[in-house]
Amino acid sequence: VFKLDTTHIYQADAIVAIADYKKEDNPDNEMDSGTAFELGLAYGCHIPIALVQFDPKKELNLMVSRGITAYFDASKDGLKDLAAYDFDVMMPSRPDRPVI
């Protein structure tokens, strides 16, 4: 799984990730460590990252918030914005929420 995941990241034009991980099983709603690793690898490979976050009350890790290209808040209009997002241009957008 590791080799397959990393190979696909190296080949990707962009990454779309979900920040919330098993909210019902994770009261702190921390990002999955594997997802965080994959985002770090993508960032290190200069691959643009679009991040979707569903929990409107959850802050975002500082390292993740600074490493992403575009942020989509699904508790607002983020999914509509993601559907309309131009991945050819990859205009930057930053999260408007607290970071930790």
Short mmCIF file of N, CA and C in Angstrom, two decimals:
data_model
loop_
_atom_site.label_atom_id
_atom_site.label_comp_id
_atom_site.label_asym_id
_atom_site.label_seq_id
_atom_site.Cartn_x
_atom_site.Cartn_y
_atom_site.Cartn_z
N VAL A 1 0.84 -1.19 0.00
CA VAL A 1 0.00 0.00 0.00
C VAL A 1 0.88 1.25 0.00
N PHE A 2 1.92 1.27 0.82
CA PHE A 2 2.81 2.43 0.89
C PHE A 2 3.40 2.73 -0.48
N LYS A 3 3.95 1.71 -1.12
CA LYS A 3 4.61 1.91 -2.42
C LYS A 3 3.60 2.38 -3.47
N LEU A 4 2.43 1.78 -3.47
CA LEU A 4 1.39 2.18 -4.42
C LEU A 4 0.96 3.62 -4.19
N ASP A 5 0.70 3.99 -2.93
CA ASP A 5 0.28 5.36 -2.61
C ASP A 5 1.34 6.38 -2.99
N THR A 6 2.58 6.11 -2.61
CA THR A 6 3.64 7.09 -2.91
C THR A 6 3.89 7.19 -4.42
N THR A 7 3.82 6.08 -5.12
CA THR A 7 3.99 6.12 -6.57
C THR A 7 2.91 6.97 -7.22
N HIS A 8 1.66 6.83 -6.76
CA HIS A 8 0.59 7.64 -7.33
C HIS A 8 0.74 9.11 -6.98
N ILE A 9 1.25 9.41 -5.82
CA ILE A 9 1.50 10.82 -5.47
C ILE A 9 2.56 11.40 -6.40
N TYR A 10 3.65 10.68 -6.63
CA TYR A 10 4.70 11.16 -7.53
C TYR A 10 4.16 11.42 -8.93
N GLN A 11 3.15 10.68 -9.36
CA GLN A 11 2.60 10.80 -10.71
C GLN A 11 1.45 11.81 -10.80
N ALA A 12 0.98 12.31 -9.67
CA ALA A 12 -0.21 13.16 -9.65
C ALA A 12 0.06 14.56 -10.17
N ASP A 13 -0.96 15.13 -10.80
CA ASP A 13 -0.92 16.54 -11.19
C ASP A 13 -1.41 17.43 -10.05
N ALA A 14 -2.25 16.88 -9.20
CA ALA A 14 -2.79 17.58 -8.03
C ALA A 14 -3.34 16.53 -7.06
N ILE A 15 -3.47 16.93 -5.81
CA ILE A 15 -4.01 16.07 -4.76
C ILE A 15 -5.25 16.75 -4.19
N VAL A 16 -6.32 15.98 -4.00
CA VAL A 16 -7.50 16.45 -3.28
C VAL A 16 -7.62 15.57 -2.04
N ALA A 17 -7.62 16.18 -0.87
CA ALA A 17 -7.66 15.42 0.38
C ALA A 17 -8.77 15.94 1.28
N ILE A 18 -9.23 15.06 2.15
CA ILE A 18 -10.23 15.43 3.16
C ILE A 18 -9.53 15.48 4.51
N ALA A 19 -9.70 16.60 5.21
CA ALA A 19 -9.01 16.82 6.48
C ALA A 19 -9.64 16.08 7.64
N ASP A 20 -10.96 15.89 7.62
CA ASP A 20 -11.66 15.27 8.74
C ASP A 20 -11.58 13.76 8.63
N TYR A 21 -11.27 13.11 9.73
CA TYR A 21 -11.08 11.67 9.72
C TYR A 21 -11.97 11.01 10.75
N LYS A 22 -12.93 10.23 10.31
CA LYS A 22 -13.80 9.47 11.19
C LYS A 22 -14.29 10.30 12.38
N LYS A 23 -14.96 11.35 12.09
CA LYS A 23 -15.42 12.26 13.13
C LYS A 23 -16.17 11.54 14.25
N GLU A 24 -17.00 10.55 13.89
CA GLU A 24 -17.79 9.86 14.90
C GLU A 24 -16.92 9.00 15.82
N ASP A 25 -15.77 8.53 15.35
CA ASP A 25 -14.88 7.70 16.16
C ASP A 25 -13.72 8.48 16.77
N ASN A 26 -13.61 9.75 16.45
CA ASN A 26 -12.45 10.53 16.82
C ASN A 26 -12.92 11.88 17.38
N PRO A 27 -13.15 11.96 18.68
CA PRO A 27 -13.70 13.20 19.25
C PRO A 27 -12.81 14.43 19.01
N ASP A 28 -11.51 14.22 18.86
CA ASP A 28 -10.61 15.34 18.57
C ASP A 28 -10.61 15.68 17.08
N ASN A 29 -11.12 14.76 16.25
CA ASN A 29 -11.23 14.94 14.81
C ASN A 29 -9.89 15.31 14.18
N GLU A 30 -8.85 14.62 14.61
CA GLU A 30 -7.52 14.85 14.05
C GLU A 30 -7.43 14.28 12.65
N MET A 31 -6.60 14.88 11.82
CA MET A 31 -6.37 14.37 10.48
C MET A 31 -5.69 13.01 10.58
N ASP A 32 -6.06 12.10 9.70
CA ASP A 32 -5.42 10.80 9.62
C ASP A 32 -3.93 11.00 9.36
N SER A 33 -3.09 10.29 10.11
CA SER A 33 -1.64 10.47 9.98
C SER A 33 -1.15 10.08 8.59
N GLY A 34 -1.77 9.10 7.96
CA GLY A 34 -1.39 8.73 6.60
C GLY A 34 -1.69 9.85 5.61
N THR A 35 -2.85 10.48 5.78
CA THR A 35 -3.21 11.62 4.92
C THR A 35 -2.23 12.76 5.13
N ALA A 36 -1.88 13.04 6.37
CA ALA A 36 -0.92 14.11 6.65
C ALA A 36 0.43 13.80 6.00
N PHE A 37 0.87 12.55 6.07
CA PHE A 37 2.12 12.16 5.41
C PHE A 37 2.03 12.39 3.90
N GLU A 38 0.92 11.95 3.31
CA GLU A 38 0.75 12.09 1.86
C GLU A 38 0.74 13.56 1.45
N LEU A 39 0.13 14.42 2.26
CA LEU A 39 0.14 15.85 1.96
C LEU A 39 1.55 16.42 2.03
N GLY A 40 2.31 15.98 3.03
CA GLY A 40 3.70 16.43 3.15
C GLY A 40 4.54 15.98 1.96
N LEU A 41 4.34 14.75 1.53
CA LEU A 41 5.06 14.24 0.37
C LEU A 41 4.68 15.03 -0.88
N ALA A 42 3.40 15.26 -1.08
CA ALA A 42 2.95 16.04 -2.24
C ALA A 42 3.55 17.45 -2.21
N TYR A 43 3.52 18.07 -1.05
CA TYR A 43 4.08 19.41 -0.92
C TYR A 43 5.58 19.40 -1.27
N GLY A 44 6.29 18.42 -0.75
CA GLY A 44 7.72 18.30 -1.03
C GLY A 44 8.02 18.05 -2.49
N CYS A 45 7.07 17.47 -3.21
CA CYS A 45 7.22 17.20 -4.65
C CYS A 45 6.63 18.33 -5.50
N HIS A 46 6.23 19.43 -4.86
CA HIS A 46 5.66 20.60 -5.54
C HIS A 46 4.38 20.25 -6.31
N ILE A 47 3.57 19.38 -5.72
CA ILE A 47 2.29 19.00 -6.30
C ILE A 47 1.21 19.82 -5.59
N PRO A 48 0.38 20.54 -6.33
CA PRO A 48 -0.67 21.35 -5.71
C PRO A 48 -1.64 20.48 -4.91
N ILE A 49 -2.12 21.05 -3.79
CA ILE A 49 -3.01 20.33 -2.88
C ILE A 49 -4.28 21.14 -2.66
N ALA A 50 -5.42 20.49 -2.88
CA ALA A 50 -6.73 21.05 -2.53
C ALA A 50 -7.23 20.28 -1.31
N LEU A 51 -7.58 20.99 -0.27
CA LEU A 51 -8.01 20.36 0.97
C LEU A 51 -9.46 20.71 1.27
N VAL A 52 -10.24 19.68 1.62
CA VAL A 52 -11.64 19.84 1.99
C VAL A 52 -11.77 19.55 3.48
N GLN A 53 -12.46 20.43 4.20
CA GLN A 53 -12.69 20.21 5.63
C GLN A 53 -14.18 20.36 5.91
N PHE A 54 -14.75 19.38 6.60
CA PHE A 54 -16.19 19.35 6.85
C PHE A 54 -16.58 19.93 8.21
N ASP A 55 -15.77 19.72 9.23
CA ASP A 55 -16.12 20.13 10.59
C ASP A 55 -15.94 21.64 10.75
N PRO A 56 -17.04 22.39 10.93
CA PRO A 56 -16.94 23.85 11.00
C PRO A 56 -16.30 24.37 12.28
N LYS A 57 -16.14 23.51 13.29
CA LYS A 57 -15.58 23.95 14.57
C LYS A 57 -14.12 23.57 14.73
N LYS A 58 -13.59 22.79 13.83
CA LYS A 58 -12.25 22.24 14.00
C LYS A 58 -11.19 23.17 13.42
N GLU A 59 -10.16 23.42 14.21
CA GLU A 59 -9.04 24.18 13.68
C GLU A 59 -8.22 23.27 12.75
N LEU A 60 -7.25 23.87 12.09
CA LEU A 60 -6.43 23.14 11.13
C LEU A 60 -4.97 23.24 11.57
N ASN A 61 -4.24 22.16 11.40
CA ASN A 61 -2.82 22.16 11.75
C ASN A 61 -2.08 23.21 10.92
N LEU A 62 -1.22 23.98 11.55
CA LEU A 62 -0.49 25.06 10.88
C LEU A 62 0.30 24.54 9.69
N MET A 63 0.99 23.43 9.84
CA MET A 63 1.82 22.91 8.76
C MET A 63 0.96 22.52 7.56
N VAL A 64 -0.19 21.93 7.81
CA VAL A 64 -1.10 21.56 6.72
C VAL A 64 -1.67 22.83 6.09
N SER A 65 -2.10 23.78 6.91
CA SER A 65 -2.72 24.99 6.37
C SER A 65 -1.78 25.78 5.48
N ARG A 66 -0.50 25.77 5.78
CA ARG A 66 0.47 26.51 4.97
C ARG A 66 0.94 25.71 3.76
N GLY A 67 0.77 24.40 3.77
CA GLY A 67 1.24 23.57 2.68
C GLY A 67 0.26 23.37 1.55
N ILE A 68 -1.01 23.71 1.79
CA ILE A 68 -2.01 23.48 0.77
C ILE A 68 -2.07 24.64 -0.23
N THR A 69 -2.60 24.34 -1.39
CA THR A 69 -2.79 25.36 -2.42
C THR A 69 -4.16 26.01 -2.30
N ALA A 70 -5.16 25.17 -2.10
CA ALA A 70 -6.54 25.68 -2.04
C ALA A 70 -7.30 24.97 -0.92
N TYR A 71 -8.15 25.74 -0.27
CA TYR A 71 -8.93 25.23 0.87
C TYR A 71 -10.42 25.36 0.58
N PHE A 72 -11.18 24.32 0.95
CA PHE A 72 -12.61 24.31 0.72
C PHE A 72 -13.32 23.91 2.01
N ASP A 73 -14.14 24.81 2.53
CA ASP A 73 -14.89 24.58 3.76
C ASP A 73 -16.24 23.98 3.39
N ALA A 74 -16.37 22.67 3.55
CA ALA A 74 -17.60 21.97 3.17
C ALA A 74 -18.79 22.33 4.06
N SER A 75 -18.55 22.94 5.21
CA SER A 75 -19.65 23.35 6.07
C SER A 75 -20.32 24.61 5.51
N LYS A 76 -19.69 25.23 4.54
CA LYS A 76 -20.26 26.41 3.86
C LYS A 76 -20.53 26.00 2.42
N ASP A 77 -19.95 26.67 1.47
CA ASP A 77 -20.16 26.35 0.05
C ASP A 77 -18.95 25.64 -0.55
N GLY A 78 -18.13 25.04 0.29
CA GLY A 78 -16.88 24.46 -0.17
C GLY A 78 -17.00 23.38 -1.23
N LEU A 79 -18.03 22.55 -1.14
CA LEU A 79 -18.17 21.49 -2.14
C LEU A 79 -18.58 22.06 -3.50
N LYS A 80 -19.43 23.07 -3.50
CA LYS A 80 -19.78 23.76 -4.75
C LYS A 80 -18.55 24.46 -5.32
N ASP A 81 -17.78 25.10 -4.44
CA ASP A 81 -16.56 25.77 -4.88
C ASP A 81 -15.55 24.78 -5.45
N LEU A 82 -15.43 23.62 -4.81
CA LEU A 82 -14.52 22.59 -5.30
C LEU A 82 -14.97 22.09 -6.68
N ALA A 83 -16.26 21.88 -6.86
CA ALA A 83 -16.79 21.41 -8.14
C ALA A 83 -16.51 22.41 -9.26
N ALA A 84 -16.48 23.70 -8.91
CA ALA A 84 -16.26 24.75 -9.92
C ALA A 84 -14.79 25.16 -10.02
N TYR A 85 -13.94 24.61 -9.17
CA TYR A 85 -12.53 25.03 -9.09
C TYR A 85 -11.79 24.70 -10.39
N ASP A 86 -10.99 25.62 -10.86
CA ASP A 86 -10.21 25.43 -12.09
C ASP A 86 -8.85 24.84 -11.73
N PHE A 87 -8.73 23.54 -11.88
CA PHE A 87 -7.48 22.85 -11.55
C PHE A 87 -6.37 23.14 -12.56
N ASP A 88 -6.70 23.76 -13.68
CA ASP A 88 -5.66 24.16 -14.63
C ASP A 88 -4.94 25.41 -14.14
N VAL A 89 -5.67 26.25 -13.40
CA VAL A 89 -5.10 27.51 -12.90
C VAL A 89 -4.59 27.37 -11.46
N MET A 90 -5.33 26.61 -10.63
CA MET A 90 -4.97 26.37 -9.23
C MET A 90 -4.75 27.67 -8.45
N MET A 91 -5.77 28.54 -8.48
CA MET A 91 -5.68 29.78 -7.71
C MET A 91 -5.61 29.46 -6.22
N PRO A 92 -4.68 30.08 -5.52
CA PRO A 92 -4.55 29.81 -4.08
C PRO A 92 -5.73 30.36 -3.28
N SER A 93 -6.09 29.64 -2.24
CA SER A 93 -7.06 30.12 -1.27
C SER A 93 -6.67 29.56 0.09
N ARG A 94 -6.72 30.38 1.09
CA ARG A 94 -6.29 29.98 2.44
C ARG A 94 -7.49 29.78 3.34
N PRO A 95 -7.34 28.90 4.34
CA PRO A 95 -8.45 28.68 5.27
C PRO A 95 -8.71 29.90 6.14
N ASP A 96 -9.98 30.14 6.39
CA ASP A 96 -10.39 31.23 7.29
C ASP A 96 -10.90 30.57 8.57
N ARG A 97 -9.98 29.95 9.30
CA ARG A 97 -10.31 29.30 10.56
C ARG A 97 -9.05 29.24 11.40
N PRO A 98 -9.19 29.02 12.70
CA PRO A 98 -8.00 28.97 13.56
C PRO A 98 -7.07 27.82 13.17
N VAL A 99 -5.80 28.05 13.36
CA VAL A 99 -4.81 27.00 13.15
C VAL A 99 -4.15 26.66 14.48
N ILE A 100 -3.67 25.43 14.57
CA ILE A 100 -2.98 25.00 15.79
C ILE A 100 -1.54 24.65 15.45
#
